[in-house]
Structure formats: structure tokens, C-alpha cells
Amino acid sequence: MLNIFYLYGGMWLIILLLYSFGWSDLCIPLSEGTIFFVLFMVVFSILCGYGLRKCFKFRKLSSNPHKKSTITLLLVIFYIIDIAYERNIPLFKVLSGQSMYEKNFHGIPILHFFVSGFIFIYCFYLAYLFVCFRKKSLVVEYFASLSLFILLFQRQNIMIVLLGTLWIVIAGLEFKKLSSLKKLLCIVLTIAIILVGLYIFGIMGNARYGLWDSNDASMIMAVGKINDSFPDFIPKSYAWAYIYAISPLSNLQYNISLGVNSNVTFIDIIWHYLPNFVSKNLSVKSIIVSDLLEPSLTVCTAFSDVFKTSGYLGMYIFYLVETAVVIFIILLFNKIIQYRVCAYVSVAYFYLLSFFSNPVIYDITALILIFLIIFRALLNFKNFKQVRCLGVKKIFKE
């Protein structure tokens, strides 16, 4: 149930299905090259998932390693200082009918950024421990850790953490051992939770500007160019989820139709493999920018800019590099039972984000990868010191 690659392949199939409904005028016809590329990703991901299927078996811990709440306490203290520094709580503004964008929340420089990346990994870790030991204190710590994203009204971050948590909970059910009735109930409940979550995501989108009622989806209906084929029985707030799902693919197709940029330089090609916190400090910049079907819908998948610099070949190379990175992290944590689940779900965020934006450039997902690699190196160093100490003690005993 933790198979990242099956989830990736399934995600793209669902996107293709939703796109085929044509509920928005943004759903321009897909070229054969685009369809073939998407199907290639689906098939290749499923093959990777099958080849690495033994790595994804969910294993519960026998003893709880989380004895103290020190990290959670430090996070809460940081949240208080961070909010006091900014003197701004976006959630309260939205609840009072104001726009959360009147003053953007930046927080304490550098520290806010690092802590935001850490929250994802830590929440997934607490969720995994709860599945193993069912301690109520872990739920308290989980929501205390998640509270920064809630207070900042960061829909995407909240949704990613909750979906990752749902995935961990489902993986821990030992689905094969359940009766047919319980399996059906789990499937129905999971679908219900996702539908409720997407509805809440929609009403949060309606309310965050302070101009529309939470149930007024007129803005996204207009911006997303929702047409008459959108079913009447579906609440209009779900238009947010639909547009978020199809607009990246439509923007990708739009840029593919425009063709490769003729003024590409070497820096434009390597730009796609540099995190934003690195590239923004370089003296040279990439001039390649994807065109948009609708100016307000700015995401174009991870592959649009890549196509504009190096065509379909660049798209295939980027996908394979991205997949290789995910495989590397999986193998890196495969035998570290205590941390493998939170590492897998964290790197899944990196992988799945490619349908939306470039996860290498996006600061948070790039930072999550760096955290995981550094943490694994620290674990190796700790184990090396322990082995070395045991060796020294053995020599002295002899």
C-alpha cells in the first residue's frame, strides 16, 4: 500500500480521465506526443513499482522510540516566535472576512523556510507512530506540529500532510487480512474522506480572498472557464479540485503546441535541475518562461519549461532523472524501519508534485530531499561511531 510508483501511475490516469470530461474550456486537445508521454510515465512507473514492490511492505514497530515531546515543544515555541515576528495570522483574517493576501506571511528569514520543510517529515513520522501504537498524545503532537500551516491558511501544505497521513493509515490496515465487508467499508470511507477534503479545499479557496462567501465559487468558475458540461449535481466548490487537476496538463499542451524556444542556452537547460534557493543567488538567469492559457492559473507540470528548452527528449530525461532520485531515496531508507515510512511518504510528495510544478525547483520539496539525505548520512555516522566504540571496547577487554 506504500507503493509510490503505483500511486504516481494512477494519479496520471485519473488526470487523463478528468481531462477527457472536458468540463472546462481549458481542456484543449492533447497531441499524440503528449498522450504517449503521459502513458509512458504511467507504464514505466508501474513497472518500477512492481520491481521494487518488496520495499513497500508496511511494517509496524514493536517498541515506541518517541519517548519525549521535545521536538514538538520546540516547534510550538518557534511558531509563537515566528508569528510574533510577523505580527500576522492569515487564518484570523480569513475568518473575519478579510483577504489573507493583504500582507504576505514570510516569517523569520531562513528559519521559517527550514522549519516548514521539516514539518512534513515530522508529521508523517508522528502519523506512522500513531498507527503503530495508538497513543492519544501522538495525535496532540501531530496537530500541534501541523498548526503552523493551519494558522497560515496554507491549503496546499495542509492538504498534502492530511493526504499523506491518510495514506499511512490505510497502509497500516493490513488490507489483505480484512474481511470483504471491511475492505468495502474502508474503500467507501477513504473515498468519502477524500471528497470531504476536496470540498473543504474548495470552500477555503472561495473564502481566502475576503471577496466571496465560502460557498460562492463564481471566481474559480470564471477563471477556470468551467463550461455547461460541468454536472449540475456536483457542488461548484469542487471546481477548484477539477481546475487544479487539469490546468497543469492544459498549460503543458499549450506550450508544446507553441514549440521549442529557439534562443535556448546551456543555463536554460540546467535551470530545471536547480532548486530555487540556489538559482536565485546565481548571477545568470534563465529567460525561459512557460506561456499560460489563463494568467491566473500559473502551473504547467514539471515538464513545460523543460519542453521549451529541449523538447520531448528533455521531458523524458527529466522524468527518468526524477524517478531515479525517488528510487535512490527508497533504497536509502529501505532497511531503516523506524524512518522508512515517513521518508517514503515525504519523497512521494516530491514525486507527485511533478503533475503540478517542478519539484526540483520548488523550495519545499527540494528541501525535503536534502533533509532526508542529510538525516540518512547522520544515521550512518552514528552507526559508524557505535561500531567503532564497540570495537575499541572489545580490544581493551582482550
XYZ file of C-alpha atoms in Angstrom:
398
model
C 0.000 0.000 0.000
C 3.019 2.310 0.230
C 3.953 1.840 -3.422
C 4.783 5.339 -4.613
C 5.048 4.300 -8.237
C 1.596 2.728 -8.419
C 0.202 5.925 -6.911
C 2.071 8.052 -9.487
C 0.776 5.998 -12.393
C -2.751 6.031 -11.006
C -2.616 9.799 -10.499
C -1.802 10.454 -14.170
C -4.542 8.079 -15.332
C -7.073 9.955 -13.177
C -5.852 13.282 -14.581
C -6.270 11.993 -18.137
C -9.783 10.779 -17.267
C -10.789 14.117 -15.718
C -9.294 15.955 -18.685
C -11.311 13.827 -21.095
C -14.553 15.010 -19.433
C -13.924 18.470 -20.934
C -15.750 20.350 -18.170
C -13.550 23.388 -18.802
C -12.693 25.253 -21.989
C -9.066 24.944 -20.837
C -9.165 21.292 -21.913
C -7.625 21.857 -25.328
C -6.999 18.730 -27.468
C -3.911 16.770 -26.439
C -1.358 15.922 -29.111
C -0.301 12.345 -29.760
C 3.157 13.125 -28.349
C 1.671 14.393 -25.082
C -0.622 11.398 -24.676
C 2.226 8.994 -25.426
C 4.468 10.736 -22.872
C 1.839 10.529 -20.138
C 1.166 6.854 -20.909
C 4.922 6.192 -20.899
C 5.139 7.648 -17.377
C 2.197 5.521 -16.258
C 3.640 2.269 -17.639
C 7.219 2.942 -16.544
C 6.098 3.914 -13.030
C 4.016 0.767 -12.671
C 6.977 -1.327 -13.820
C 9.209 0.401 -11.241
C 6.579 -0.222 -8.596
C 6.408 -3.891 -9.470
C 10.178 -4.262 -9.491
C 10.514 -2.590 -6.073
C 7.281 -3.949 -4.582
C 9.060 -5.716 -1.696
C 10.422 -2.369 -0.493
C 6.930 -1.045 0.154
C 5.673 -3.593 2.655
C 4.288 -1.792 5.713
C 5.956 -2.876 8.952
C 4.948 -1.814 12.436
C 7.447 -1.095 15.187
C 7.463 -3.305 18.280
C 8.536 -0.547 20.692
C 7.840 3.181 20.672
C 11.053 5.199 20.113
C 9.251 8.507 20.737
C 9.731 8.902 24.490
C 9.743 12.706 24.786
C 7.878 15.582 23.134
C 10.915 17.839 22.933
C 10.820 18.378 19.162
C 7.093 19.190 19.204
C 7.581 21.645 22.065
C 10.431 23.373 20.222
C 8.276 23.623 17.104
C 5.403 25.243 19.026
C 7.781 27.723 20.641
C 9.152 28.567 17.196
C 5.615 29.035 15.824
C 4.843 31.564 18.569
C 8.055 33.490 17.901
C 7.563 33.283 14.130
C 4.025 34.685 14.289
C 5.053 37.357 16.811
C 7.875 38.385 14.464
C 5.481 38.717 11.516
C 2.544 40.107 13.547
C 0.156 38.442 11.161
C -2.145 35.400 11.393
C -3.752 34.754 7.974
C -6.359 32.330 9.391
C -7.848 35.049 11.615
C -8.020 37.436 8.654
C -9.942 34.921 6.569
C -12.323 34.125 9.437
C -13.037 37.858 9.816
C -13.847 38.161 6.100
C -10.587 39.824 5.030
C -8.093 38.754 2.379
C -5.097 36.750 3.594
C -3.049 38.419 0.853
C -3.238 41.966 2.245
C 0.081 41.183 3.906
C 2.061 38.124 2.849
C 3.470 35.981 5.646
C 7.244 35.475 5.396
C 8.216 34.688 8.997
C 11.721 34.639 10.384
C 14.141 34.639 7.439
C 15.666 31.238 6.580
C 14.387 29.579 9.785
C 10.747 29.730 8.672
C 11.705 28.061 5.406
C 13.684 25.258 7.063
C 11.010 24.569 9.665
C 8.261 24.460 7.005
C 10.109 21.674 5.181
C 10.721 19.762 8.401
C 7.029 19.846 9.412
C 6.045 17.498 6.568
C 8.540 14.813 7.532
C 7.800 15.123 11.256
C 4.001 14.959 10.837
C 4.355 11.822 8.709
C 6.628 10.333 11.373
C 4.080 11.047 14.154
C 1.275 9.616 11.990
C 3.271 6.413 11.482
C 3.927 6.088 15.221
C 0.218 6.552 15.927
C -0.659 3.746 13.508
C 1.826 1.538 15.349
C 0.932 2.391 18.967
C -2.403 4.327 19.002
C -1.265 6.792 21.667
C -3.508 9.865 22.014
C -0.522 12.046 22.887
C 0.790 11.473 19.365
C -2.429 12.944 17.927
C -1.952 16.037 20.087
C 1.652 16.383 18.917
C 0.586 15.833 15.316
C -1.942 18.670 15.299
C 0.372 20.905 17.329
C 3.019 20.393 14.631
C 0.501 20.969 11.841
C -0.873 24.123 13.499
C 1.545 26.467 11.711
C 0.133 25.519 8.310
C -3.403 25.914 9.720
C -2.700 29.337 11.205
C -1.092 30.458 7.954
C -4.084 29.097 5.995
C -1.788 27.218 3.640
C -4.246 24.981 1.794
C -1.704 23.054 -0.228
C 0.521 22.210 2.749
C -2.432 21.177 4.922
C -3.865 19.008 2.143
C -0.510 17.308 1.462
C 0.017 16.462 5.148
C -3.531 15.141 5.567
C -3.426 13.074 2.370
C -0.034 11.653 3.370
C -1.465 10.801 6.772
C -4.481 9.102 5.206
C -2.123 7.067 3.046
C -0.147 5.941 6.118
C -3.332 4.985 7.973
C -4.615 2.951 5.012
C -1.221 1.265 4.568
C -1.274 0.214 8.214
C -4.641 -1.557 7.965
C -3.196 -4.853 6.698
C -5.815 -4.753 3.959
C -5.313 -8.341 2.804
C -6.292 -9.685 6.225
C -9.597 -7.784 6.360
C -12.951 -9.366 5.523
C -14.652 -8.411 2.251
C -17.164 -6.213 4.101
C -14.422 -4.336 5.980
C -12.461 -3.874 2.754
C -15.540 -2.343 1.121
C -16.143 -0.089 4.130
C -12.510 1.063 4.043
C -12.756 1.913 0.348
C -16.047 3.801 0.815
C -14.704 5.658 3.861
C -11.480 6.604 2.059
C -13.400 7.977 -0.924
C -15.720 9.879 1.446
C -12.782 11.423 3.320
C -11.120 12.492 0.055
C -14.372 14.013 -1.244
C -14.935 15.919 2.010
C -11.319 17.076 1.964
C -11.608 18.333 -1.621
C -14.830 20.155 -0.756
C -13.171 21.868 2.199
C -10.243 22.708 -0.103
C -12.736 24.377 -2.404
C -14.534 26.465 0.201
C -11.153 27.557 1.618
C -10.275 28.750 -1.873
C -13.552 30.665 -2.118
C -13.028 32.396 1.230
C -9.321 33.243 1.276
C -9.594 36.444 -0.778
C -12.185 38.017 1.503
C -14.320 38.990 -1.507
C -16.569 35.949 -1.852
C -18.629 33.850 0.514
C -17.145 30.411 1.289
C -19.873 28.789 -0.829
C -19.503 31.237 -3.721
C -17.398 29.520 -6.395
C -18.078 32.117 -9.085
C -14.440 33.227 -9.211
C -12.951 29.792 -9.936
C -15.824 29.037 -12.330
C -14.878 32.125 -14.345
C -11.084 31.836 -14.086
C -11.182 28.099 -14.761
C -13.513 28.619 -17.732
C -15.919 25.968 -16.471
C -18.446 25.282 -19.233
C -22.008 23.986 -19.398
C -20.880 20.345 -19.394
C -19.938 20.577 -15.711
C -22.561 18.362 -13.991
C -25.226 20.225 -12.015
C -25.261 17.591 -9.261
C -21.600 18.321 -8.354
C -21.200 21.234 -5.888
C -19.431 24.114 -7.631
C -16.753 24.255 -4.921
C -15.352 21.051 -6.451
C -14.399 23.179 -9.466
C -11.251 24.106 -7.510
C -10.106 20.478 -7.415
C -11.044 19.933 -11.067
C -9.151 23.000 -12.301
C -6.126 22.181 -10.143
C -6.108 18.711 -11.723
C -6.489 19.647 -15.410
C -4.968 23.120 -15.796
C -1.304 21.973 -15.465
C -1.805 19.462 -18.297
C -3.626 22.031 -20.447
C -0.805 24.536 -19.923
C 1.727 21.843 -20.808
C -0.109 21.073 -24.048
C -0.388 24.785 -24.842
C 3.387 25.208 -24.571
C 4.050 22.049 -26.569
C 1.838 23.455 -29.317
C 3.904 26.672 -29.299
C 7.101 24.675 -29.832
C 10.680 24.762 -28.507
C 12.240 28.156 -27.776
C 14.875 28.971 -30.384
C 17.062 31.059 -28.035
C 17.953 28.302 -25.553
C 21.291 28.431 -23.710
C 23.069 25.896 -21.501
C 21.932 27.686 -18.343
C 18.306 27.340 -19.527
C 18.727 23.566 -19.760
C 20.329 23.025 -16.341
C 17.973 25.539 -14.680
C 15.322 22.821 -14.305
C 17.659 20.831 -12.040
C 18.473 23.661 -9.613
C 16.366 24.432 -6.508
C 15.058 27.982 -6.418
C 17.044 28.799 -3.269
C 20.191 28.033 -5.280
C 19.333 29.539 -8.673
C 18.081 32.850 -7.273
C 21.581 33.572 -5.981
C 23.264 32.994 -9.358
C 24.388 35.933 -11.453
C 22.999 34.344 -14.640
C 19.317 33.602 -15.026
C 17.137 31.509 -17.309
C 14.889 33.520 -19.603
C 12.610 30.593 -20.430
C 9.103 31.099 -19.061
C 6.087 28.977 -19.938
C 3.110 30.637 -21.577
C -0.281 30.366 -19.895
C -3.750 29.726 -21.217
C -5.137 31.713 -18.282
C -2.797 34.173 -16.462
C -4.217 33.268 -13.037
C -3.501 29.549 -13.496
C 0.276 29.535 -13.390
C 1.195 25.853 -13.023
C 2.321 23.843 -16.060
C 3.554 20.495 -14.661
C 7.288 19.872 -14.226
C 7.688 19.359 -17.958
C 6.524 22.553 -19.654
C 9.689 24.631 -19.204
C 11.732 21.502 -19.928
C 9.960 21.094 -23.279
C 10.591 24.723 -24.194
C 14.345 24.176 -23.777
C 14.862 20.627 -25.069
C 11.611 19.251 -26.466
C 10.169 15.817 -25.781
C 13.646 14.380 -25.222
C 14.157 16.782 -22.324
C 10.804 15.742 -20.841
C 11.731 12.064 -20.918
C 15.174 12.759 -19.429
C 13.714 14.889 -16.635
C 11.139 12.225 -15.771
C 13.793 9.484 -15.665
C 16.118 11.618 -13.505
C 13.254 12.427 -11.151
C 12.325 8.744 -10.924
C 15.969 7.776 -10.276
C 16.086 10.229 -7.358
C 12.954 8.662 -5.853
C 14.390 5.153 -6.242
C 17.604 6.350 -4.568
C 15.707 7.629 -1.504
C 13.639 4.430 -1.314
C 16.736 2.235 -1.322
C 18.458 4.597 1.102
C 15.754 4.106 3.758
C 14.573 0.609 2.859
C 16.219 -1.083 5.863
C 15.669 1.764 8.348
C 12.303 0.538 9.652
C 11.801 3.389 12.123
C 12.006 6.117 9.475
C 11.241 4.435 6.153
C 7.501 5.221 6.139
C 7.906 8.952 6.772
C 10.768 9.021 4.224
C 8.665 7.234 1.596
C 5.627 9.481 2.049
C 7.835 12.597 2.051
C 9.551 11.629 -1.204
C 6.117 10.777 -2.638
C 5.242 14.465 -2.221
C 8.330 15.292 -4.288
C 7.374 12.771 -6.975
C 3.658 13.519 -7.214
C 4.185 17.283 -7.338
C 5.548 16.919 -10.880
C 1.966 16.881 -12.212
C 1.639 20.385 -10.751
C 5.064 22.015 -10.841
C 8.802 21.241 -10.943
C 9.602 19.573 -7.568
C 13.336 20.157 -8.029
C 12.880 23.917 -8.355
C 10.123 24.171 -5.721
C 11.856 25.078 -2.454
C 9.941 22.865 -0.036
C 10.169 19.587 -1.965
C 13.841 20.224 -2.775
C 14.464 20.917 0.909
C 12.652 17.724 1.941
C 15.011 15.694 -0.266
C 18.048 17.415 1.234
C 16.755 16.788 4.769
C 16.268 13.088 4.028
C 19.749 12.663 2.549
C 21.434 14.554 5.402
C 19.457 12.627 8.016
C 20.434 9.307 6.438
C 24.086 10.381 6.429
C 23.829 11.278 10.123
C 22.359 7.852 10.871
C 25.299 6.229 9.066
C 27.726 8.369 11.048
C 26.007 7.449 14.324
C 26.118 3.746 13.480
C 29.791 4.060 12.493
C 30.631 5.644 15.850
C 28.736 2.918 17.721
C 30.531 0.151 15.822
C 33.863 1.866 16.379
C 33.240 2.242 20.135
C 32.231 -1.400 20.399
C 35.424 -2.369 18.571
C 37.591 -0.307 20.929
C 35.901 -1.799 23.997
C 36.455 -5.299 22.623
C 40.167 -4.601 22.131
C 40.572 -3.372 25.706
C 38.737 -6.406 27.076
C 41.091 -8.689 25.199
